[in-house]
Coordinates of C-alpha atoms in Angstrom, one line a residue:
M2 CA 14.6 8.7 -11.3
N3 CA 14.7 5.6 -9.0
I4 CA 14.6 1.9 -10.5
P5 CA 10.7 1.8 -9.4
Q6 CA 9.9 5.0 -11.4
V7 CA 12.1 3.7 -14.4
R8 CA 10.1 0.4 -14.4
E9 CA 7.1 2.3 -14.3
H10 CA 7.9 4.4 -17.2
L11 CA 9.1 1.3 -19.2
H12 CA 5.8 -0.7 -18.8
R13 CA 3.9 2.6 -19.8
L14 CA 6.0 2.7 -23.1
I15 CA 5.4 -0.8 -23.7
D16 CA 1.9 -0.7 -23.4
E17 CA 1.9 2.2 -25.9
V18 CA 3.6 0.2 -28.3
D19 CA 1.4 -2.6 -27.8
D20 CA -1.4 -0.2 -28.7
I21 CA 0.1 1.1 -31.7
Y22 CA 0.9 -2.6 -32.8
V23 CA -2.8 -3.4 -32.1
L24 CA -4.1 -0.2 -34.0
N25 CA -1.7 -0.9 -36.9
G26 CA -2.9 -4.6 -37.1
L27 CA -6.6 -3.5 -37.1
Y28 CA -5.7 -0.5 -39.7
R29 CA -4.2 -3.4 -42.3
N30 CA -7.2 -5.5 -41.7
L31 CA -9.9 -2.9 -42.5
L32 CA -7.7 -1.6 -45.5
A33 CA -7.3 -5.2 -46.9
D34 CA -11.4 -5.6 -46.5
K35 CA -11.8 -2.4 -48.2
L36 CA -9.5 -3.1 -51.0
Q37 CA -11.2 -6.9 -51.5
R38 CA -14.7 -5.2 -51.2
E39 CA -13.8 -2.5 -53.6
A40 CA -12.3 -5.2 -56.0
Y41 CA -15.4 -7.7 -55.7
E42 CA -17.7 -4.5 -56.5
K43 CA -15.7 -3.7 -59.7
E44 CA -16.0 -7.2 -60.9
Q45 CA -19.6 -7.3 -60.3
S46 CA -20.0 -4.1 -62.0
R47 CA -18.1 -5.4 -65.1
I48 CA -20.0 -8.6 -65.0
D49 CA -23.4 -6.7 -64.8
S50 CA -22.2 -4.2 -67.7
R51 CA -21.7 -7.3 -70.0
E52 CA -24.9 -8.9 -69.2
K53 CA -27.2 -7.8 -72.2
P54 CA -30.8 -7.3 -71.4
K55 CA -33.4 -10.0 -72.7
R56 CA -35.2 -8.8 -75.9
Q57 CA -38.8 -8.1 -75.0
V58 CA -41.2 -9.5 -77.2
R59 CA -44.4 -7.4 -78.3
S60 CA -47.7 -9.1 -78.3
G61 CA -49.0 -9.7 -82.0
E62 CA -45.5 -10.3 -83.2

């Protein structure tokens, strides 16, 4: 392998590492968003289950 070929190969490897780094960052962000959404939905579900339905008044009472 001559020097230009080594340089080209090195640049391709660097590009692959950059792609992996970006994809890992996107994955971490998506996972954090998912966990935050699940926690919010769980909290909302807990709040909704604690709320008691209002008593309906029948006519004539």
